[in-house]
Amino acid sequence: MSTLSNFLPNRIMVITDALGPTGLCDGEYKLGELPILKQKSKFVLKSDPNKLAGSAATLPQIVQTYCKNFMHLPAFSLWEKIFHAAVICPRKASLGTAESLHEEQHFTIFDEKGNLVLSACNGKLYKFSPFSTHKNKLELLGLFSNAQTALNATSQADYAALDYQI
């Protein structure tokens, strides 16, 4: 992580190390051969429920927590940070058209409340119901522009001046 932080300063990364049964109902599961219990957003050892076995926090929960903790930032700053976390990597795949997505390019974009807006998996782009309400912000942040132009944009004015290709 420190290498990435040095290579990409002033960027955020949203990562979850959630265990496999994340998203399933609370209950008993196995981590390899180890019996574990899912309790809301965490897993604990069945033999000792006071010992953490792993995370059950989903990526949307992590983004929602991030947004809740950073709502004091101006709206553009928050979107800019989410853009760097969720869009910089996918932009390298040239998202001008869905046909340009490689099968190994997977990403998810959430709105400022952590709701799912757009994702790509196995080379297919998926737009979700709130997508149209967030399209202008996504355009402002350069999601639908030339990849290199978006990667080089450094200010709100740069993002606003991008030539969109959707």
PDB file of C-alpha atoms in Angstrom:
ATOM      1  CA  MET A   1       0.000   0.000   0.000  1.00  0.00           C
ATOM      2  CA  SER A   2       2.815   2.418   0.782  1.00  0.00           C
ATOM      3  CA  THR A   3       4.221   1.878  -2.720  1.00  0.00           C
ATOM      4  CA  LEU A   4       0.836   2.740  -4.225  1.00  0.00           C
ATOM      5  CA  SER A   5       0.523   5.776  -1.947  1.00  0.00           C
ATOM      6  CA  ASN A   6       3.946   7.013  -3.059  1.00  0.00           C
ATOM      7  CA  PHE A   7       3.162   6.349  -6.726  1.00  0.00           C
ATOM      8  CA  LEU A   8      -0.320   7.915  -6.578  1.00  0.00           C
ATOM      9  CA  PRO A   9      -0.147  10.759  -4.040  1.00  0.00           C
ATOM     10  CA  ASN A  10      -3.329  12.626  -3.083  1.00  0.00           C
ATOM     11  CA  ARG A  11      -5.514   9.733  -4.197  1.00  0.00           C
ATOM     12  CA  ILE A  12      -7.777   7.479  -2.187  1.00  0.00           C
ATOM     13  CA  MET A  13      -8.237   3.763  -2.583  1.00  0.00           C
ATOM     14  CA  VAL A  14     -11.387   1.985  -1.476  1.00  0.00           C
ATOM     15  CA  ILE A  15     -10.662  -1.652  -0.758  1.00  0.00           C
ATOM     16  CA  THR A  16     -12.567  -4.370   1.043  1.00  0.00           C
ATOM     17  CA  ASP A  17     -11.018  -7.554   2.336  1.00  0.00           C
ATOM     18  CA  ALA A  18     -14.453  -9.011   2.992  1.00  0.00           C
ATOM     19  CA  LEU A  19     -14.679 -12.769   3.384  1.00  0.00           C
ATOM     20  CA  GLY A  20     -16.594 -14.948   0.917  1.00  0.00           C
ATOM     21  CA  PRO A  21     -19.959 -15.100   2.747  1.00  0.00           C
ATOM     22  CA  THR A  22     -20.215 -11.295   2.805  1.00  0.00           C
ATOM     23  CA  GLY A  23     -23.689 -10.252   1.686  1.00  0.00           C
ATOM     24  CA  LEU A  24     -25.281 -13.425   3.001  1.00  0.00           C
ATOM     25  CA  CYS A  25     -27.493 -13.637   6.095  1.00  0.00           C
ATOM     26  CA  ASP A  26     -25.968 -13.604   9.555  1.00  0.00           C
ATOM     27  CA  GLY A  27     -25.142 -17.147  10.607  1.00  0.00           C
ATOM     28  CA  GLU A  28     -22.520 -19.870  10.680  1.00  0.00           C
ATOM     29  CA  TYR A  29     -19.984 -20.295   7.867  1.00  0.00           C
ATOM     30  CA  LYS A  30     -16.504 -21.749   7.383  1.00  0.00           C
ATOM     31  CA  LEU A  31     -13.237 -19.995   6.624  1.00  0.00           C
ATOM     32  CA  GLY A  32     -11.337 -22.956   5.239  1.00  0.00           C
ATOM     33  CA  GLU A  33     -11.937 -25.497   8.000  1.00  0.00           C
ATOM     34  CA  LEU A  34     -12.428 -22.825  10.688  1.00  0.00           C
ATOM     35  CA  PRO A  35     -16.041 -22.356  11.860  1.00  0.00           C
ATOM     36  CA  ILE A  36     -16.968 -18.658  11.895  1.00  0.00           C
ATOM     37  CA  LEU A  37     -20.093 -16.609  12.579  1.00  0.00           C
ATOM     38  CA  LYS A  38     -21.265 -13.663  10.485  1.00  0.00           C
ATOM     39  CA  GLN A  39     -22.615 -10.869  12.673  1.00  0.00           C
ATOM     40  CA  LYS A  40     -23.718  -7.849  10.603  1.00  0.00           C
ATOM     41  CA  SER A  41     -20.515  -6.419   9.053  1.00  0.00           C
ATOM     42  CA  LYS A  42     -17.995  -8.717  10.732  1.00  0.00           C
ATOM     43  CA  PHE A  43     -17.048 -12.350  11.129  1.00  0.00           C
ATOM     44  CA  VAL A  44     -16.015 -13.789  14.499  1.00  0.00           C
ATOM     45  CA  LEU A  45     -14.666 -17.171  15.543  1.00  0.00           C
ATOM     46  CA  LYS A  46     -17.462 -19.558  16.489  1.00  0.00           C
ATOM     47  CA  SER A  47     -15.295 -20.895  19.324  1.00  0.00           C
ATOM     48  CA  ASP A  48     -14.645 -17.363  20.677  1.00  0.00           C
ATOM     49  CA  PRO A  49     -17.147 -14.711  19.507  1.00  0.00           C
ATOM     50  CA  ASN A  50     -14.907 -11.985  20.982  1.00  0.00           C
ATOM     51  CA  LYS A  51     -12.188 -12.697  18.389  1.00  0.00           C
ATOM     52  CA  LEU A  52     -12.524 -11.105  14.976  1.00  0.00           C
ATOM     53  CA  ALA A  53     -12.135 -13.530  12.060  1.00  0.00           C
ATOM     54  CA  GLY A  54     -12.596 -11.026   9.243  1.00  0.00           C
ATOM     55  CA  SER A  55     -14.651  -8.306   7.625  1.00  0.00           C
ATOM     56  CA  ALA A  56     -18.110  -8.586   6.114  1.00  0.00           C
ATOM     57  CA  ALA A  57     -18.170  -4.955   4.968  1.00  0.00           C
ATOM     58  CA  THR A  58     -19.202  -4.678   1.339  1.00  0.00           C
ATOM     59  CA  LEU A  59     -17.743  -2.093  -1.029  1.00  0.00           C
ATOM     60  CA  PRO A  60     -20.982  -0.030  -0.909  1.00  0.00           C
ATOM     61  CA  GLN A  61     -20.799  -0.013   2.916  1.00  0.00           C
ATOM     62  CA  ILE A  62     -17.192   1.151   2.768  1.00  0.00           C
ATOM     63  CA  VAL A  63     -18.061   3.954   0.335  1.00  0.00           C
ATOM     64  CA  GLN A  64     -21.055   4.974   2.493  1.00  0.00           C
ATOM     65  CA  THR A  65     -18.807   5.098   5.571  1.00  0.00           C
ATOM     66  CA  TYR A  66     -16.235   7.128   3.645  1.00  0.00           C
ATOM     67  CA  CYS A  67     -18.903   9.582   2.483  1.00  0.00           C
ATOM     68  CA  LYS A  68     -20.389   9.887   5.965  1.00  0.00           C
ATOM     69  CA  ASN A  69     -16.983  10.633   7.469  1.00  0.00           C
ATOM     70  CA  PHE A  70     -16.012  13.170   4.802  1.00  0.00           C
ATOM     71  CA  MET A  71     -19.297  15.007   4.202  1.00  0.00           C
ATOM     72  CA  HIS A  72     -17.678  18.161   5.614  1.00  0.00           C
ATOM     73  CA  LEU A  73     -15.718  18.435   2.346  1.00  0.00           C
ATOM     74  CA  PRO A  74     -17.170  20.528  -0.478  1.00  0.00           C
ATOM     75  CA  ALA A  75     -19.220  18.335  -2.833  1.00  0.00           C
ATOM     76  CA  PHE A  76     -16.723  18.553  -5.693  1.00  0.00           C
ATOM     77  CA  SER A  77     -13.816  17.566  -3.455  1.00  0.00           C
ATOM     78  CA  LEU A  78     -15.722  14.494  -2.315  1.00  0.00           C
ATOM     79  CA  TRP A  79     -16.619  13.530  -5.889  1.00  0.00           C
ATOM     80  CA  GLU A  80     -13.047  14.184  -6.993  1.00  0.00           C
ATOM     81  CA  LYS A  81     -11.728  11.793  -4.331  1.00  0.00           C
ATOM     82  CA  ILE A  82     -14.291   9.153  -5.273  1.00  0.00           C
ATOM     83  CA  PHE A  83     -13.338   9.698  -8.921  1.00  0.00           C
ATOM     84  CA  HIS A  84      -9.699   8.984  -8.149  1.00  0.00           C
ATOM     85  CA  ALA A  85     -10.653   5.877  -6.184  1.00  0.00           C
ATOM     86  CA  ALA A  86     -13.166   4.453  -8.621  1.00  0.00           C
ATOM     87  CA  VAL A  87     -12.433   5.910 -12.052  1.00  0.00           C
ATOM     88  CA  ILE A  88      -8.683   6.404 -12.566  1.00  0.00           C
ATOM     89  CA  CYS A  89      -8.044   2.673 -12.938  1.00  0.00           C
ATOM     90  CA  PRO A  90     -11.069   2.009 -15.174  1.00  0.00           C
ATOM     91  CA  ARG A  91     -10.236   5.069 -17.289  1.00  0.00           C
ATOM     92  CA  LYS A  92      -6.996   3.345 -18.227  1.00  0.00           C
ATOM     93  CA  ALA A  93      -9.243   0.818 -19.952  1.00  0.00           C
ATOM     94  CA  SER A  94     -10.624   3.636 -22.197  1.00  0.00           C
ATOM     95  CA  LEU A  95     -14.253   3.680 -21.192  1.00  0.00           C
ATOM     96  CA  GLY A  96     -15.374   5.841 -24.092  1.00  0.00           C
ATOM     97  CA  THR A  97     -17.340   2.858 -25.332  1.00  0.00           C
ATOM     98  CA  ALA A  98     -18.345  -0.341 -23.599  1.00  0.00           C
ATOM     99  CA  GLU A  99     -16.722  -2.307 -26.433  1.00  0.00           C
ATOM    100  CA  SER A 100     -13.302  -1.119 -25.276  1.00  0.00           C
ATOM    101  CA  LEU A 101     -13.574  -2.841 -21.894  1.00  0.00           C
ATOM    102  CA  HIS A 102     -11.311  -5.816 -21.409  1.00  0.00           C
ATOM    103  CA  GLU A 103     -12.796  -8.829 -19.656  1.00  0.00           C
ATOM    104  CA  GLU A 104     -10.365  -8.418 -16.750  1.00  0.00           C
ATOM    105  CA  GLN A 105     -11.428  -4.790 -16.121  1.00  0.00           C
ATOM    106  CA  HIS A 106     -13.798  -4.765 -13.137  1.00  0.00           C
ATOM    107  CA  PHE A 107     -14.909  -1.625 -11.318  1.00  0.00           C
ATOM    108  CA  THR A 108     -17.835  -0.121  -9.464  1.00  0.00           C
ATOM    109  CA  ILE A 109     -18.915   3.524  -9.106  1.00  0.00           C
ATOM    110  CA  PHE A 110     -21.098   4.759  -6.266  1.00  0.00           C
ATOM    111  CA  ASP A 111     -22.837   8.094  -5.705  1.00  0.00           C
ATOM    112  CA  GLU A 112     -22.168  10.418  -2.767  1.00  0.00           C
ATOM    113  CA  LYS A 113     -24.499   8.329  -0.577  1.00  0.00           C
ATOM    114  CA  GLY A 114     -22.799   5.067  -1.491  1.00  0.00           C
ATOM    115  CA  ASN A 115     -25.552   3.869  -3.850  1.00  0.00           C
ATOM    116  CA  LEU A 116     -24.482   1.778  -6.835  1.00  0.00           C
ATOM    117  CA  VAL A 117     -24.446   3.853 -10.054  1.00  0.00           C
ATOM    118  CA  LEU A 118     -22.264   2.082 -12.627  1.00  0.00           C
ATOM    119  CA  SER A 119     -20.144  -1.058 -12.749  1.00  0.00           C
ATOM    120  CA  ALA A 120     -18.210  -3.203 -15.187  1.00  0.00           C
ATOM    121  CA  CYS A 121     -17.648  -6.923 -14.882  1.00  0.00           C
ATOM    122  CA  ASN A 122     -16.358  -9.432 -17.422  1.00  0.00           C
ATOM    123  CA  GLY A 123     -16.168  -6.753 -20.104  1.00  0.00           C
ATOM    124  CA  LYS A 124     -19.791  -5.588 -19.733  1.00  0.00           C
ATOM    125  CA  LEU A 125     -20.875  -2.143 -18.527  1.00  0.00           C
ATOM    126  CA  TYR A 126     -23.924  -2.046 -16.223  1.00  0.00           C
ATOM    127  CA  LYS A 127     -25.901   1.144 -15.520  1.00  0.00           C
ATOM    128  CA  PHE A 128     -28.198   1.128 -12.514  1.00  0.00           C
ATOM    129  CA  SER A 129     -31.429   3.062 -11.930  1.00  0.00           C
ATOM    130  CA  PRO A 130     -29.866   6.147 -10.323  1.00  0.00           C
ATOM    131  CA  PHE A 131     -27.361   6.421 -13.194  1.00  0.00           C
ATOM    132  CA  SER A 132     -29.218   9.159 -15.094  1.00  0.00           C
ATOM    133  CA  THR A 133     -29.350  11.408 -12.019  1.00  0.00           C
ATOM    134  CA  HIS A 134     -25.561  11.173 -11.656  1.00  0.00           C
ATOM    135  CA  LYS A 135     -24.585  11.215 -15.323  1.00  0.00           C
ATOM    136  CA  ASN A 136     -23.682  14.928 -15.295  1.00  0.00           C
ATOM    137  CA  LYS A 137     -21.359  14.514 -12.302  1.00  0.00           C
ATOM    138  CA  LEU A 138     -19.740  11.484 -13.908  1.00  0.00           C
ATOM    139  CA  GLU A 139     -19.262  13.480 -17.110  1.00  0.00           C
ATOM    140  CA  LEU A 140     -17.835  16.393 -15.133  1.00  0.00           C
ATOM    141  CA  LEU A 141     -15.297  14.030 -13.619  1.00  0.00           C
ATOM    142  CA  GLY A 142     -14.267  12.771 -17.049  1.00  0.00           C
ATOM    143  CA  LEU A 143     -15.627   9.233 -16.993  1.00  0.00           C
ATOM    144  CA  PHE A 144     -16.905   9.444 -20.554  1.00  0.00           C
ATOM    145  CA  SER A 145     -14.042  11.424 -22.020  1.00  0.00           C
ATOM    146  CA  ASN A 146     -10.776  10.490 -23.642  1.00  0.00           C
ATOM    147  CA  ALA A 147      -8.877   8.429 -21.062  1.00  0.00           C
ATOM    148  CA  GLN A 148      -5.604  10.348 -21.232  1.00  0.00           C
ATOM    149  CA  THR A 149      -7.373  13.721 -21.026  1.00  0.00           C
ATOM    150  CA  ALA A 150      -9.275  12.606 -17.929  1.00  0.00           C
ATOM    151  CA  LEU A 151      -6.127  11.260 -16.302  1.00  0.00           C
ATOM    152  CA  ASN A 152      -4.358  14.592 -16.862  1.00  0.00           C
ATOM    153  CA  ALA A 153      -7.229  16.799 -15.622  1.00  0.00           C
ATOM    154  CA  THR A 154      -6.260  18.463 -12.359  1.00  0.00           C
ATOM    155  CA  SER A 155      -9.022  20.957 -11.615  1.00  0.00           C
ATOM    156  CA  GLN A 156     -12.774  21.327 -11.809  1.00  0.00           C
ATOM    157  CA  ALA A 157     -12.325  23.532 -14.887  1.00  0.00           C
ATOM    158  CA  ASP A 158     -10.209  20.821 -16.561  1.00  0.00           C
ATOM    159  CA  TYR A 159     -12.910  18.234 -15.880  1.00  0.00           C
ATOM    160  CA  ALA A 160     -15.638  20.575 -17.160  1.00  0.00           C
ATOM    161  CA  ALA A 161     -13.731  21.204 -20.407  1.00  0.00           C
ATOM    162  CA  LEU A 162     -13.451  17.533 -21.361  1.00  0.00           C
ATOM    163  CA  ASP A 163     -14.903  16.363 -24.668  1.00  0.00           C
ATOM    164  CA  TYR A 164     -17.386  13.617 -23.756  1.00  0.00           C
ATOM    165  CA  GLN A 165     -17.737  10.530 -25.897  1.00  0.00           C
ATOM    166  CA  ILE A 166     -20.909   8.735 -24.835  1.00  0.00           C
TER     167      ILE A 166
END
